[in-house]
Amino acid sequence: MKFKNHIAQGIPFDRAQNIGGVITPTIVVLHDAAGRLEHGNSANYLRTAPRGVSVHFILERDGSISQQVPTNRRAGHAGTSHYHGRDGVNDFSIGIEIVNPGRMTDAGNGKARAWYKQEFDISEFGIQAVTTPEHGSGLWMDYTEAQIEAGEALLNGLFGYIPTLTDITSHWYISPGRKVDTNPLFPLAQMRARVLGRDDVQSAEADEASAPAHQEDEMVAINVPGSTLNMRRWPSFNPNVISTIADDVVVPVIREGTFDGRAWLKVRHGGLEGWIVRSHADPITQSN
Ligand SMILES: [Zn+2]
C-alpha cells in the first residue's frame, strides 16, 4: 500500500467534514461502526457526522476500505480516552471503523436485535453470546473474513508507511467502562501478533541473525520528512523504542539484516545502538 500526502493510494478518499490539526500518530485504534451493514451507510454518516465526529478509515463488510481523514490529521473517533498515561487519544492516533452492528440483544425466534431495531438471523450472521469483563454480556456479530484480511493489509500498510506507530488497540481498551468496541469476537491478539510481531527477536539473537555492515564506515541519512524515526532495541514494532532520530541526521551502520521480511539496520546514535527500518534510511554514497 502506497501513500501520498498521508492518503492511501488506490483507496477512495471522501473528505470528512471534521478534520483537525496536524498530529504524529503513535497508535491505531479499532472501532465498530455500530450501524447498519449496507455498504456506505456508516461511511456516509461519518463523513458529515455531528459533534466533531470523524475517522480516518472505514472497513466495509466486503473488505473494501475508504479513507476520510489524512493519517497526519486529527479525527474525532475516540472521545474521552487514555492510553498508557496519555489523555485524549485523538491527538495521537489513527482510527479505523469496522462495519458491525455492535452489541445486540436476544429478539427470540433465533434472531438478535441491534440497537437500531434491525433483527439478524443468529446462525446466518455467525452471532454468538459472549461475556467478558470489558464488554459485559451481549450477542455479537462475527466479522467477515474479508474484513479481517483487508484490516490486516491496511495495518501492515500503515505500519510500513508511518515509522512513529508502535501499537494497535481497540476503543474498549482506551475508554474502559464507556465503550465496548471492537466486539469480543474480533481477533485483536492475533491481529497484533501478525502485524507487530509477537515473538521479538532479542538483541543477541538479532546480532546473530544479521550481518556486519557491508562496507566499512557505511553511513545512512534518515529520511522521514517532517517526522522522526524510531530507534528500537530489537528489530520489531513492539513497544521497544529507545530513542528517536530526526530527519536528515546521518548515522553509522553497524549491522544489517532481514526480520519478518523487512530490512533493518543496526545504527549508532546519541551514545546508543539500536535498530531502524531500512526503508527510511538512504545510503550515503562516498566519493573521493
Ligand atoms: Zn468506537
CSV table of C-alpha atoms and ligand atoms in Angstrom, one decimal:
chain,number,residue,atom,x,y,z
A,1,MET,CA,0.0,0.0,0.0
A,2,LYS,CA,1.4,3.4,-1.0
A,3,PHE,CA,0.6,6.8,0.5
A,4,LYS,CA,0.7,10.3,-1.0
A,5,ASN,CA,0.3,13.2,1.4
A,6,HIS,CA,-1.0,10.8,4.0
A,7,ILE,CA,-3.7,9.5,1.8
A,8,ALA,CA,-3.6,5.8,0.8
A,9,GLN,CA,-3.3,5.4,-3.0
A,10,GLY,CA,-5.9,3.2,-4.6
A,11,ILE,CA,-8.4,3.7,-1.7
A,12,PRO,CA,-11.3,6.1,-2.3
A,13,PHE,CA,-10.8,9.3,-0.3
A,14,ASP,CA,-14.0,11.0,0.7
A,15,ARG,CA,-13.0,14.1,2.7
A,16,ALA,CA,-14.7,14.2,6.1
A,17,GLN,CA,-16.3,17.4,7.3
A,18,ASN,CA,-14.4,17.2,10.6
A,19,ILE,CA,-10.7,17.3,10.0
A,20,GLY,CA,-8.5,18.6,12.8
A,21,GLY,CA,-4.9,19.8,13.0
A,22,VAL,CA,-1.7,18.0,12.3
A,23,ILE,CA,-0.8,15.0,14.5
A,24,THR,CA,2.0,12.5,14.9
A,25,PRO,CA,0.1,9.2,15.2
A,26,THR,CA,1.7,6.6,17.5
A,27,ILE,CA,-1.2,4.1,17.8
A,28,VAL,CA,-4.0,2.7,15.7
A,29,VAL,CA,-7.5,2.4,17.4
A,30,LEU,CA,-10.0,-0.1,16.1
A,31,HIS,CA,-13.8,0.5,16.4
A,32,ASP,CA,-17.1,-1.0,15.5
A,33,ALA,CA,-19.2,1.5,13.5
A,34,ALA,CA,-22.3,0.2,15.4
A,35,GLY,CA,-24.5,0.9,12.4
A,36,ARG,CA,-26.3,-0.8,9.5
A,37,LEU,CA,-24.4,-3.2,7.4
A,38,GLU,CA,-25.1,-1.8,4.0
A,39,HIS,CA,-22.1,-0.7,2.1
A,40,GLY,CA,-21.5,3.1,2.5
A,41,ASN,CA,-24.0,3.5,5.3
A,42,SER,CA,-21.6,4.2,8.1
A,43,ALA,CA,-19.1,5.9,5.8
A,44,ASN,CA,-21.8,8.4,4.7
A,45,TYR,CA,-22.7,9.1,8.4
A,46,LEU,CA,-19.1,9.6,9.5
A,47,ARG,CA,-18.3,11.9,6.6
A,48,THR,CA,-20.8,14.5,7.8
A,49,ALA,CA,-21.3,13.4,11.4
A,50,PRO,CA,-22.3,16.0,14.1
A,51,ARG,CA,-20.3,17.0,17.2
A,52,GLY,CA,-16.8,16.7,15.6
A,53,VAL,CA,-17.1,13.0,15.0
A,54,SER,CA,-14.9,11.6,12.1
A,55,VAL,CA,-12.5,8.8,11.5
A,56,HIS,CA,-9.5,8.0,9.2
A,57,PHE,CA,-10.7,4.7,7.6
A,58,ILE,CA,-13.9,2.7,7.3
A,59,LEU,CA,-13.7,-1.0,6.7
A,60,GLU,CA,-16.9,-2.5,5.0
A,61,ARG,CA,-18.3,-6.0,5.4
A,62,ASP,CA,-17.0,-6.9,1.9
A,63,GLY,CA,-13.4,-5.8,2.8
A,64,SER,CA,-13.5,-2.6,0.8
A,65,ILE,CA,-11.9,0.4,2.6
A,66,SER,CA,-12.5,4.1,2.3
A,67,GLN,CA,-10.5,7.0,3.8
A,68,GLN,CA,-11.9,10.3,5.1
A,69,VAL,CA,-9.1,11.9,7.0
A,70,PRO,CA,-5.3,12.0,6.1
A,71,THR,CA,-3.2,9.9,8.5
A,72,ASN,CA,-1.4,13.0,9.8
A,73,ARG,CA,-4.5,14.9,10.7
A,74,ARG,CA,-6.7,14.7,13.8
A,75,ALA,CA,-10.0,12.8,13.5
A,76,GLY,CA,-12.8,12.6,16.2
A,77,HIS,CA,-13.2,8.9,16.9
A,78,ALA,CA,-12.0,8.2,20.4
A,79,GLY,CA,-13.8,10.8,22.7
A,80,THR,CA,-12.7,10.7,26.3
A,81,SER,CA,-9.9,8.2,26.3
A,82,HIS,CA,-6.4,7.5,27.6
A,83,TYR,CA,-3.5,5.2,26.6
A,84,HIS,CA,-0.5,4.4,28.8
A,85,GLY,CA,-0.8,7.6,30.8
A,86,ARG,CA,-1.7,9.9,28.0
A,87,ASP,CA,-5.2,11.5,27.7
A,88,GLY,CA,-7.1,12.5,24.5
A,89,VAL,CA,-6.2,9.6,22.2
A,90,ASN,CA,-7.5,11.5,19.1
A,91,ASP,CA,-4.4,13.7,19.4
A,92,PHE,CA,-2.0,10.8,18.6
A,93,SER,CA,-3.9,8.0,16.9
A,94,ILE,CA,-5.4,6.7,13.6
A,95,GLY,CA,-8.9,5.4,13.8
A,96,ILE,CA,-10.4,2.6,11.8
A,97,GLU,CA,-14.2,2.0,12.0
A,98,ILE,CA,-15.2,-1.6,11.1
A,99,VAL,CA,-18.8,-2.1,9.9
A,100,ASN,CA,-20.5,-4.2,12.6
A,101,PRO,CA,-23.8,-3.6,14.5
A,102,GLY,CA,-22.2,-3.6,17.9
A,103,ARG,CA,-23.9,-5.1,21.0
A,104,MET,CA,-27.2,-6.9,20.2
A,105,THR,CA,-30.0,-8.4,22.4
A,106,ASP,CA,-32.0,-11.6,22.0
A,107,ALA,CA,-35.1,-11.0,19.9
A,108,GLY,CA,-36.4,-14.6,20.2
A,109,ASN,CA,-37.1,-16.9,17.2
A,110,GLY,CA,-33.3,-17.3,16.6
A,111,LYS,CA,-32.8,-13.6,16.0
A,112,ALA,CA,-30.7,-10.9,17.5
A,113,ARG,CA,-31.7,-7.2,17.6
A,114,ALA,CA,-29.4,-4.3,17.0
A,115,TRP,CA,-29.8,-1.0,18.9
A,116,TYR,CA,-31.3,0.5,15.8
A,117,LYS,CA,-34.0,-2.2,15.9
A,118,GLN,CA,-32.9,-4.3,12.9
A,119,GLU,CA,-33.0,-8.1,13.5
A,120,PHE,CA,-30.4,-10.6,12.2
A,121,ASP,CA,-30.6,-14.4,11.9
A,122,ILE,CA,-28.3,-15.7,14.6
A,123,SER,CA,-26.9,-18.7,12.6
A,124,GLU,CA,-26.7,-16.8,9.2
A,125,PHE,CA,-24.6,-14.0,10.6
A,126,GLY,CA,-22.4,-16.0,13.0
A,127,ILE,CA,-23.8,-14.3,16.0
A,128,GLN,CA,-22.6,-15.5,19.4
A,129,ALA,CA,-23.4,-14.8,23.0
A,130,VAL,CA,-20.2,-13.8,24.8
A,131,THR,CA,-19.5,-12.2,28.1
A,132,THR,CA,-16.1,-10.6,29.0
A,133,PRO,CA,-15.1,-8.3,31.9
A,134,GLU,CA,-14.5,-5.5,29.4
A,135,HIS,CA,-17.7,-5.9,27.3
A,136,GLY,CA,-20.2,-7.3,29.7
A,137,SER,CA,-22.7,-9.7,28.1
A,138,GLY,CA,-24.4,-9.5,24.8
A,139,LEU,CA,-24.9,-11.1,21.4
A,140,TRP,CA,-22.2,-10.1,18.9
A,141,MET,CA,-21.9,-10.5,15.1
A,142,ASP,CA,-18.7,-12.1,13.8
A,143,TYR,CA,-16.5,-10.0,11.4
A,144,THR,CA,-16.3,-11.3,7.8
A,145,GLU,CA,-13.1,-12.9,6.6
A,146,ALA,CA,-12.8,-10.1,4.0
A,147,GLN,CA,-12.8,-7.6,6.9
A,148,ILE,CA,-10.0,-9.4,8.8
A,149,GLU,CA,-7.9,-9.8,5.7
A,150,ALA,CA,-8.3,-6.2,4.5
A,151,GLY,CA,-7.9,-4.9,8.0
A,152,GLU,CA,-4.5,-6.7,8.3
A,153,ALA,CA,-3.4,-5.4,4.9
A,154,LEU,CA,-4.4,-1.8,5.9
A,155,LEU,CA,-2.5,-2.1,9.3
A,156,ASN,CA,0.6,-3.5,7.5
A,157,GLY,CA,0.4,-0.6,5.1
A,158,LEU,CA,0.1,1.9,7.9
A,159,PHE,CA,3.0,0.4,9.9
A,160,GLY,CA,5.2,0.3,6.8
A,161,TYR,CA,4.4,4.0,6.0
A,162,ILE,CA,4.4,5.6,9.4
A,163,PRO,CA,7.6,5.0,11.4
A,164,THR,CA,6.1,6.5,14.6
A,165,LEU,CA,3.4,3.8,15.0
A,166,THR,CA,4.0,1.4,17.9
A,167,ASP,CA,0.8,-0.3,18.8
A,168,ILE,CA,-2.7,-1.4,17.8
A,169,THR,CA,-5.6,-1.2,20.3
A,170,SER,CA,-9.3,-1.0,20.5
A,171,HIS,CA,-11.8,1.6,21.8
A,172,TRP,CA,-12.8,-0.5,24.8
A,173,TYR,CA,-9.1,-0.5,25.9
A,174,ILE,CA,-8.7,3.3,25.8
A,175,SER,CA,-12.2,4.1,27.0
A,176,PRO,CA,-12.9,1.4,29.6
A,177,GLY,CA,-16.4,1.2,31.0
A,178,ARG,CA,-17.7,3.6,28.4
A,179,LYS,CA,-17.1,1.7,25.1
A,180,VAL,CA,-17.3,-1.9,24.2
A,181,ASP,CA,-15.9,-1.9,20.6
A,182,THR,CA,-14.4,-3.8,19.0
A,183,ASN,CA,-16.6,-6.7,20.0
A,184,PRO,CA,-15.4,-9.8,21.8
A,185,LEU,CA,-15.2,-11.8,18.5
A,186,PHE,CA,-12.6,-9.5,17.0
A,187,PRO,CA,-9.2,-11.4,16.9
A,188,LEU,CA,-7.3,-8.4,18.4
A,189,ALA,CA,-4.4,-10.5,19.9
A,190,GLN,CA,-4.0,-12.4,16.7
A,191,MET,CA,-4.0,-9.2,14.6
A,192,ARG,CA,-1.5,-7.6,17.0
A,193,ALA,CA,0.8,-10.6,16.8
A,194,ARG,CA,0.6,-10.7,13.0
A,195,VAL,CA,1.2,-7.0,12.4
A,196,LEU,CA,3.5,-6.2,15.3
A,197,GLY,CA,5.3,-9.5,15.7
A,198,ARG,CA,4.7,-11.4,18.9
A,199,ASP,CA,8.0,-13.1,19.2
A,200,ASP,CA,10.5,-10.4,19.5
A,201,VAL,CA,13.9,-11.2,18.2
A,202,GLN,CA,16.0,-10.1,21.2
A,203,SER,CA,19.2,-8.1,20.8
A,204,ALA,CA,21.7,-11.0,20.9
A,205,GLU,CA,19.6,-13.1,18.5
A,206,ALA,CA,19.2,-10.2,16.2
A,207,ASP,CA,23.0,-9.7,16.1
A,208,GLU,CA,23.4,-13.4,15.3
A,209,ALA,CA,20.8,-13.4,12.6
A,210,SER,CA,22.2,-10.3,10.9
A,211,ALA,CA,25.5,-9.4,9.1
A,212,PRO,CA,28.1,-6.7,9.7
A,213,ALA,CA,27.6,-3.5,7.6
A,214,HIS,CA,28.7,-4.5,4.1
A,215,GLN,CA,31.2,-1.7,3.8
A,216,GLU,CA,33.5,0.0,6.3
A,217,ASP,CA,32.3,3.4,7.5
A,218,GLU,CA,28.9,2.8,6.0
A,219,MET,CA,26.6,5.7,6.7
A,220,VAL,CA,22.9,6.4,6.1
A,221,ALA,CA,20.8,9.5,6.2
A,222,ILE,CA,17.4,9.3,8.0
A,223,ASN,CA,14.6,10.0,5.6
A,224,VAL,CA,11.3,10.8,7.4
A,225,PRO,CA,10.3,14.3,6.2
A,226,GLY,CA,8.6,16.3,9.0
A,227,SER,CA,8.9,13.4,11.4
A,228,THR,CA,11.3,11.4,13.5
A,229,LEU,CA,12.4,7.7,13.1
A,230,ASN,CA,12.1,5.3,16.0
A,231,MET,CA,15.3,3.6,17.0
A,232,ARG,CA,14.4,0.2,18.6
A,233,ARG,CA,16.1,-2.2,21.0
A,234,TRP,CA,15.5,-5.1,18.6
A,235,PRO,CA,14.1,-5.3,15.1
A,236,SER,CA,10.3,-5.3,15.6
A,237,PHE,CA,7.4,-2.8,16.0
A,238,ASN,CA,6.6,-3.9,19.6
A,239,PRO,CA,6.9,-1.2,22.2
A,240,ASN,CA,10.7,-1.2,22.4
A,241,VAL,CA,11.7,2.3,21.3
A,242,ILE,CA,14.9,3.5,22.9
A,243,SER,CA,15.4,6.8,21.0
A,244,THR,CA,14.2,8.8,18.0
A,245,ILE,CA,16.3,10.2,15.2
A,246,ALA,CA,15.4,13.4,13.4
A,247,ASP,CA,15.0,13.6,9.7
A,248,ASP,CA,18.2,14.1,7.7
A,249,VAL,CA,20.5,13.0,10.5
A,250,VAL,CA,23.4,10.9,9.3
A,251,VAL,CA,24.2,7.8,11.4
A,252,PRO,CA,26.8,5.0,11.1
A,253,VAL,CA,25.6,1.4,10.3
A,254,ILE,CA,26.8,-1.4,12.5
A,255,ARG,CA,24.8,-4.4,11.2
A,256,GLU,CA,22.1,-5.2,8.7
A,257,GLY,CA,19.5,-8.0,8.5
A,258,THR,CA,16.1,-9.0,7.4
A,259,PHE,CA,13.5,-9.9,10.0
A,260,ASP,CA,9.9,-10.9,9.2
A,261,GLY,CA,10.5,-10.0,5.6
A,262,ARG,CA,11.6,-6.4,6.4
A,263,ALA,CA,15.1,-5.0,6.1
A,264,TRP,CA,16.5,-3.4,9.3
A,265,LEU,CA,19.8,-1.6,10.1
A,266,LYS,CA,21.5,-1.5,13.5
A,267,VAL,CA,22.9,2.0,13.9
A,268,ARG,CA,24.7,4.1,16.5
A,269,HIS,CA,23.1,7.4,17.6
A,270,GLY,CA,23.3,9.6,20.7
A,271,GLY,CA,25.5,7.1,22.5
A,272,LEU,CA,23.1,4.2,21.9
A,273,GLU,CA,23.0,1.3,19.5
A,274,GLY,CA,19.6,0.2,18.1
A,275,TRP,CA,17.6,-0.9,15.1
A,276,ILE,CA,15.9,1.2,12.4
A,277,VAL,CA,13.7,0.3,9.4
A,278,ARG,CA,16.0,0.4,6.4
A,279,SER,CA,13.3,1.9,4.1
A,280,HIS,CA,13.6,5.2,6.0
A,281,ALA,CA,17.4,5.4,5.7
A,282,ASP,CA,19.1,6.5,2.5
A,283,PRO,CA,22.7,5.3,1.8
A,284,ILE,CA,25.3,8.0,1.7
A,285,THR,CA,27.5,7.5,-1.4
A,286,GLN,CA,31.0,8.4,-0.6
A,287,SER,CA,33.2,9.9,-3.3
A,288,ASN,CA,36.8,10.9,-3.2
B,1,ZN,ZN,-15.5,3.3,19.0
